[in-house]
Amino acid sequence: MTLDAHGSVTEPAGRQPTVPPRLAFKAREFSGGLGDLGTFLPLSLGVSIACGMDFGLIVLFAGVMNIATGLLFGQPIPVQPMKAIAAIAIAGGMTQAEVRWAGVWMGAMLLAIAMLPRFDAMVGRVPRAWIGALQAGIGLKLAWLGVEMIAALPVGGADGAIVSGGLLIVLLLMASRAAWLLPLVVGLGALQAWWMASATTSAELLAPTATIEPIVPTSATMDTESSVRAAWSGLYALALPQLPLTLLNSVVAVCALSAAYYPGRGVPPKRMTTSVAVMNVVACPLGGMPMCHGAGGLAAQHHFGARTGGSVVMLGVLKASLAIAAWPWLAELIAAYPAAMLAPLLIIAGGRLAWAARPAWQGLDRWTVGLGAGAIFFGGTLIGVAVTVALGATIGRLKNTHEPTRTTPEEGDR
């Protein structure tokens, strides 16, 4: 089974398409479920370290949502961090309260938007150039953060620039073809963190004595002014830049790809939007990070063998089990996680996000994408979004008003 240039499924002559079951628990399904870890691990790990979020809760809630998504849709629909929120939070060093509030805002806005009349048609009109500028600008900011991390490392040693640069080269050459490579790198980083923490601290540091309680964004430790500030910042600095990206990539594109992979069983946009909204309304107040579905994750998991919801159910069980088993040690391991391992992961994740803007790099839209991305990179997200919208509106008037709006996922979205 292959996809043609328009995202449609094609079968060899004389061969009838087979309809996969909703759930299958096989080695190939499990392998395919690992395909999206290259997005999940770098961003969730980066947010945990940069924003002080509990990595155990992030992984636990992601696992629970994987299980629910697999059972609900019967397809390998991924659960991944919201890329714009994660990238801005990591690059800007935002607080965990701001990140969680962003997820709550996203859930509330998506629930409201899903209830609007003619929702599907409205979502399909989001200008692709605007999304491309966001993807390119935010992706470049995240990748540049990884470059700065490598530049700040000592040259030699296990946590040095040479090791980090070599690892980056290996990932650039192999990560797109080996689903197991990025999880392996994250695991090696955890082992190195364990060794470093054990060698420099007392044995009690890594003893399973930590007690981590889920907290809501407005915890008792925050005063009212700080809580209101975090809620407001989470809305304008994180949620609003994320909203158009989610509507296009986590609704329009993933629904189109679902319909292409599973003819007659494609997930409707309203149902997909509601799923993303519920995930965030439930998980973020309790300690999870903002999550979504995505066309890129679905394509990656399909590429590596996933065909049913069983793939993400197994992935969810693995995530939840590991989070619960390792929870007492995670805070210490995250604190000691080597920058030489994290920096290449951030560069790869940022590069993938920026590369997804390729389909918008066409005609006059190049000006919107290029200048908008530059404004985001150099001036910040709010300034960049304002520039992007102004440019897009101006250039839109210069284009043929009868040019059809493209709503199907392009290769860069997958």
mmCIF file of N, CA and C in Angstrom, residues 50-114:
data_model
loop_
_atom_site.group_PDB
_atom_site.id
_atom_site.type_symbol
_atom_site.label_atom_id
_atom_site.label_comp_id
_atom_site.label_asym_id
_atom_site.label_seq_id
_atom_site.Cartn_x
_atom_site.Cartn_y
_atom_site.Cartn_z
ATOM 1 N N ALA A 50 13.769 21.974 31.204
ATOM 2 C CA ALA A 50 13.765 23.435 31.110
ATOM 3 C C ALA A 50 12.710 24.089 32.002
ATOM 4 N N CYS A 51 11.581 23.423 32.179
ATOM 5 C CA CYS A 51 10.452 24.048 32.873
ATOM 6 C C CYS A 51 10.184 23.457 34.249
ATOM 7 N N GLY A 52 10.943 22.442 34.635
ATOM 8 C CA GLY A 52 10.763 21.855 35.954
ATOM 9 C C GLY A 52 9.533 20.993 36.085
ATOM 10 N N MET A 53 9.034 20.439 34.981
ATOM 11 C CA MET A 53 7.867 19.573 35.049
ATOM 12 C C MET A 53 8.276 18.162 35.449
ATOM 13 N N ASP A 54 7.349 17.442 36.009
ATOM 14 C CA ASP A 54 7.589 16.082 36.457
ATOM 15 C C ASP A 54 7.555 15.141 35.255
ATOM 16 N N PHE A 55 8.722 14.613 34.884
ATOM 17 C CA PHE A 55 8.808 13.742 33.713
ATOM 18 C C PHE A 55 7.967 12.481 33.897
ATOM 19 N N GLY A 56 7.874 11.987 35.123
ATOM 20 C CA GLY A 56 7.063 10.811 35.381
ATOM 21 C C GLY A 56 5.600 11.049 35.050
ATOM 22 N N LEU A 57 5.066 12.199 35.458
ATOM 23 C CA LEU A 57 3.678 12.515 35.148
ATOM 24 C C LEU A 57 3.468 12.712 33.651
ATOM 25 N N ILE A 58 4.437 13.349 32.989
ATOM 26 C CA ILE A 58 4.327 13.539 31.537
ATOM 27 C C ILE A 58 4.206 12.201 30.838
ATOM 28 N N VAL A 59 5.102 11.265 31.161
ATOM 29 C CA VAL A 59 5.105 9.960 30.509
ATOM 30 C C VAL A 59 3.876 9.152 30.898
ATOM 31 N N LEU A 60 3.494 9.216 32.171
ATOM 32 C CA LEU A 60 2.332 8.463 32.631
ATOM 33 C C LEU A 60 1.064 8.897 31.903
ATOM 34 N N PHE A 61 0.809 10.203 31.853
ATOM 35 C CA PHE A 61 -0.399 10.673 31.186
ATOM 36 C C PHE A 61 -0.348 10.409 29.683
ATOM 37 N N ALA A 62 0.822 10.536 29.087
ATOM 38 C CA ALA A 62 0.939 10.221 27.665
ATOM 39 C C ALA A 62 0.614 8.755 27.416
ATOM 40 N N GLY A 63 1.076 7.873 28.316
ATOM 41 C CA GLY A 63 0.767 6.454 28.168
ATOM 42 C C GLY A 63 -0.717 6.169 28.303
ATOM 43 N N VAL A 64 -1.346 6.779 29.286
ATOM 44 C CA VAL A 64 -2.790 6.579 29.474
ATOM 45 C C VAL A 64 -3.555 7.060 28.250
ATOM 46 N N MET A 65 -3.144 8.216 27.701
ATOM 47 C CA MET A 65 -3.827 8.747 26.520
ATOM 48 C C MET A 65 -3.542 7.889 25.286
ATOM 49 N N ASN A 66 -2.349 7.299 25.192
ATOM 50 C CA ASN A 66 -2.079 6.352 24.111
ATOM 51 C C ASN A 66 -3.064 5.186 24.148
ATOM 52 N N ILE A 67 -3.257 4.637 25.339
ATOM 53 C CA ILE A 67 -4.168 3.498 25.489
ATOM 54 C C ILE A 67 -5.589 3.891 25.098
ATOM 55 N N ALA A 68 -6.047 5.028 25.613
ATOM 56 C CA ALA A 68 -7.403 5.481 25.311
ATOM 57 C C ALA A 68 -7.582 5.759 23.823
ATOM 58 N N THR A 69 -6.573 6.385 23.202
ATOM 59 C CA THR A 69 -6.646 6.711 21.775
ATOM 60 C C THR A 69 -6.702 5.453 20.919
ATOM 61 N N GLY A 70 -5.862 4.461 21.240
ATOM 62 C CA GLY A 70 -5.879 3.216 20.476
ATOM 63 C C GLY A 70 -7.211 2.510 20.556
ATOM 64 N N LEU A 71 -7.792 2.458 21.757
ATOM 65 C CA LEU A 71 -9.089 1.806 21.930
ATOM 66 C C LEU A 71 -10.198 2.602 21.258
ATOM 67 N N LEU A 72 -10.125 3.919 21.305
ATOM 68 C CA LEU A 72 -11.174 4.767 20.756
ATOM 69 C C LEU A 72 -11.205 4.749 19.233
ATOM 70 N N PHE A 73 -10.045 4.905 18.596
ATOM 71 C CA PHE A 73 -9.992 5.046 17.146
ATOM 72 C C PHE A 73 -9.704 3.739 16.414
ATOM 73 N N GLY A 74 -9.048 2.786 17.073
ATOM 74 C CA GLY A 74 -8.699 1.551 16.373
ATOM 75 C C GLY A 74 -7.662 1.754 15.294
ATOM 76 N N GLN A 75 -6.921 2.853 15.367
ATOM 77 C CA GLN A 75 -5.882 3.192 14.405
ATOM 78 C C GLN A 75 -4.661 3.675 15.178
ATOM 79 N N PRO A 76 -3.472 3.664 14.574
ATOM 80 C CA PRO A 76 -2.266 4.129 15.278
ATOM 81 C C PRO A 76 -2.174 5.650 15.345
ATOM 82 N N ILE A 77 -3.216 6.287 15.871
ATOM 83 C CA ILE A 77 -3.225 7.744 16.035
ATOM 84 C C ILE A 77 -2.271 8.094 17.177
ATOM 85 N N PRO A 78 -1.287 8.943 16.946
ATOM 86 C CA PRO A 78 -0.257 9.191 17.961
ATOM 87 C C PRO A 78 -0.704 10.158 19.042
ATOM 88 N N VAL A 79 0.012 10.146 20.126
ATOM 89 C CA VAL A 79 -0.110 11.146 21.184
ATOM 90 C C VAL A 79 1.277 11.759 21.347
ATOM 91 N N GLN A 80 1.390 13.038 21.061
ATOM 92 C CA GLN A 80 2.700 13.685 21.064
ATOM 93 C C GLN A 80 2.593 15.069 21.679
ATOM 94 N N PRO A 81 3.708 15.620 22.134
ATOM 95 C CA PRO A 81 3.661 16.982 22.697
ATOM 96 C C PRO A 81 3.228 17.993 21.653
ATOM 97 N N MET A 82 2.545 19.034 22.100
ATOM 98 C CA MET A 82 2.238 20.145 21.208
ATOM 99 C C MET A 82 3.547 20.873 20.911
ATOM 100 N N LYS A 83 3.943 20.863 19.655
ATOM 101 C CA LYS A 83 5.305 21.265 19.291
ATOM 102 C C LYS A 83 5.583 22.738 19.562
ATOM 103 N N ALA A 84 4.658 23.627 19.198
ATOM 104 C CA ALA A 84 4.914 25.046 19.400
ATOM 105 C C ALA A 84 5.031 25.367 20.885
ATOM 106 N N ILE A 85 4.126 24.821 21.688
ATOM 107 C CA ILE A 85 4.182 25.060 23.129
ATOM 108 C C ILE A 85 5.484 24.528 23.703
ATOM 109 N N ALA A 86 5.845 23.298 23.324
ATOM 110 C CA ALA A 86 7.071 22.693 23.853
ATOM 111 C C ALA A 86 8.302 23.496 23.444
ATOM 112 N N ALA A 87 8.382 23.858 22.170
ATOM 113 C CA ALA A 87 9.566 24.566 21.684
ATOM 114 C C ALA A 87 9.702 25.947 22.322
ATOM 115 N N ILE A 88 8.595 26.690 22.406
ATOM 116 C CA ILE A 88 8.652 28.025 23.014
ATOM 117 C C ILE A 88 8.997 27.913 24.497
ATOM 118 N N ALA A 89 8.406 26.928 25.175
ATOM 119 C CA ALA A 89 8.665 26.764 26.602
ATOM 120 C C ALA A 89 10.114 26.406 26.873
ATOM 121 N N ILE A 90 10.683 25.518 26.046
ATOM 122 C CA ILE A 90 12.078 25.116 26.230
ATOM 123 C C ILE A 90 13.011 26.289 25.942
ATOM 124 N N ALA A 91 12.798 26.943 24.797
ATOM 125 C CA ALA A 91 13.690 28.040 24.406
ATOM 126 C C ALA A 91 13.555 29.236 25.339
ATOM 127 N N GLY A 92 12.354 29.467 25.869
ATOM 128 C CA GLY A 92 12.132 30.629 26.715
ATOM 129 C C GLY A 92 12.231 30.359 28.198
ATOM 130 N N GLY A 93 12.462 29.093 28.588
ATOM 131 C CA GLY A 93 12.579 28.752 29.992
ATOM 132 C C GLY A 93 11.332 29.092 30.788
ATOM 133 N N MET A 94 10.161 28.791 30.263
ATOM 134 C CA MET A 94 8.915 29.136 30.925
ATOM 135 C C MET A 94 8.630 28.171 32.072
ATOM 136 N N THR A 95 7.739 28.557 32.950
ATOM 137 C CA THR A 95 7.462 27.753 34.132
ATOM 138 C C THR A 95 6.483 26.631 33.810
ATOM 139 N N GLN A 96 6.458 25.631 34.711
ATOM 140 C CA GLN A 96 5.528 24.532 34.489
ATOM 141 C C GLN A 96 4.083 25.002 34.604
ATOM 142 N N ALA A 97 3.799 26.001 35.445
ATOM 143 C CA ALA A 97 2.434 26.519 35.553
ATOM 144 C C ALA A 97 1.985 27.133 34.229
ATOM 145 N N GLU A 98 2.867 27.868 33.567
ATOM 146 C CA GLU A 98 2.525 28.458 32.278
ATOM 147 C C GLU A 98 2.264 27.376 31.232
ATOM 148 N N VAL A 99 3.076 26.326 31.248
ATOM 149 C CA VAL A 99 2.905 25.236 30.290
ATOM 150 C C VAL A 99 1.577 24.523 30.530
ATOM 151 N N ARG A 100 1.269 24.255 31.799
ATOM 152 C CA ARG A 100 0.017 23.563 32.092
ATOM 153 C C ARG A 100 -1.199 24.423 31.749
ATOM 154 N N TRP A 101 -1.109 25.715 32.073
ATOM 155 C CA TRP A 101 -2.214 26.600 31.718
ATOM 156 C C TRP A 101 -2.405 26.651 30.208
ATOM 157 N N ALA A 102 -1.316 26.600 29.468
ATOM 158 C CA ALA A 102 -1.432 26.583 28.005
ATOM 159 C C ALA A 102 -2.244 25.377 27.555
ATOM 160 N N GLY A 103 -1.995 24.217 28.162
ATOM 161 C CA GLY A 103 -2.766 23.037 27.814
ATOM 162 C C GLY A 103 -4.234 23.171 28.166
ATOM 163 N N VAL A 104 -4.522 23.766 29.323
ATOM 164 C CA VAL A 104 -5.914 23.977 29.720
ATOM 165 C C VAL A 104 -6.608 24.925 28.737
ATOM 166 N N TRP A 105 -5.925 26.018 28.381
ATOM 167 C CA TRP A 105 -6.487 26.946 27.406
ATOM 168 C C TRP A 105 -6.737 26.258 26.062
ATOM 169 N N MET A 106 -5.763 25.456 25.614
ATOM 170 C CA MET A 106 -5.928 24.758 24.343
ATOM 171 C C MET A 106 -7.142 23.841 24.381
ATOM 172 N N GLY A 107 -7.282 23.086 25.474
ATOM 173 C CA GLY A 107 -8.433 22.194 25.579
ATOM 174 C C GLY A 107 -9.744 22.948 25.536
ATOM 175 N N ALA A 108 -9.827 24.066 26.261
ATOM 176 C CA ALA A 108 -11.066 24.840 26.290
ATOM 177 C C ALA A 108 -11.375 25.450 24.919
ATOM 178 N N MET A 109 -10.341 26.004 24.258
ATOM 179 C CA MET A 109 -10.569 26.621 22.949
ATOM 180 C C MET A 109 -10.971 25.587 21.908
ATOM 181 N N LEU A 110 -10.329 24.421 21.944
ATOM 182 C CA LEU A 110 -10.659 23.392 20.965
ATOM 183 C C LEU A 110 -12.069 22.851 21.167
ATOM 184 N N LEU A 111 -12.484 22.705 22.425
ATOM 185 C CA LEU A 111 -13.860 22.277 22.671
ATOM 186 C C LEU A 111 -14.848 23.292 22.125
ATOM 187 N N ALA A 112 -14.568 24.572 22.331
ATOM 188 C CA ALA A 112 -15.460 25.609 21.831
ATOM 189 C C ALA A 112 -15.472 25.643 20.306
ATOM 190 N N ILE A 113 -14.292 25.527 19.698
ATOM 191 C CA ILE A 113 -14.203 25.583 18.243
ATOM 192 C C ILE A 113 -14.911 24.396 17.603
ATOM 193 N N ALA A 114 -14.789 23.225 18.221
ATOM 194 C CA ALA A 114 -15.417 22.024 17.658
ATOM 195 C C ALA A 114 -16.936 22.138 17.621
#
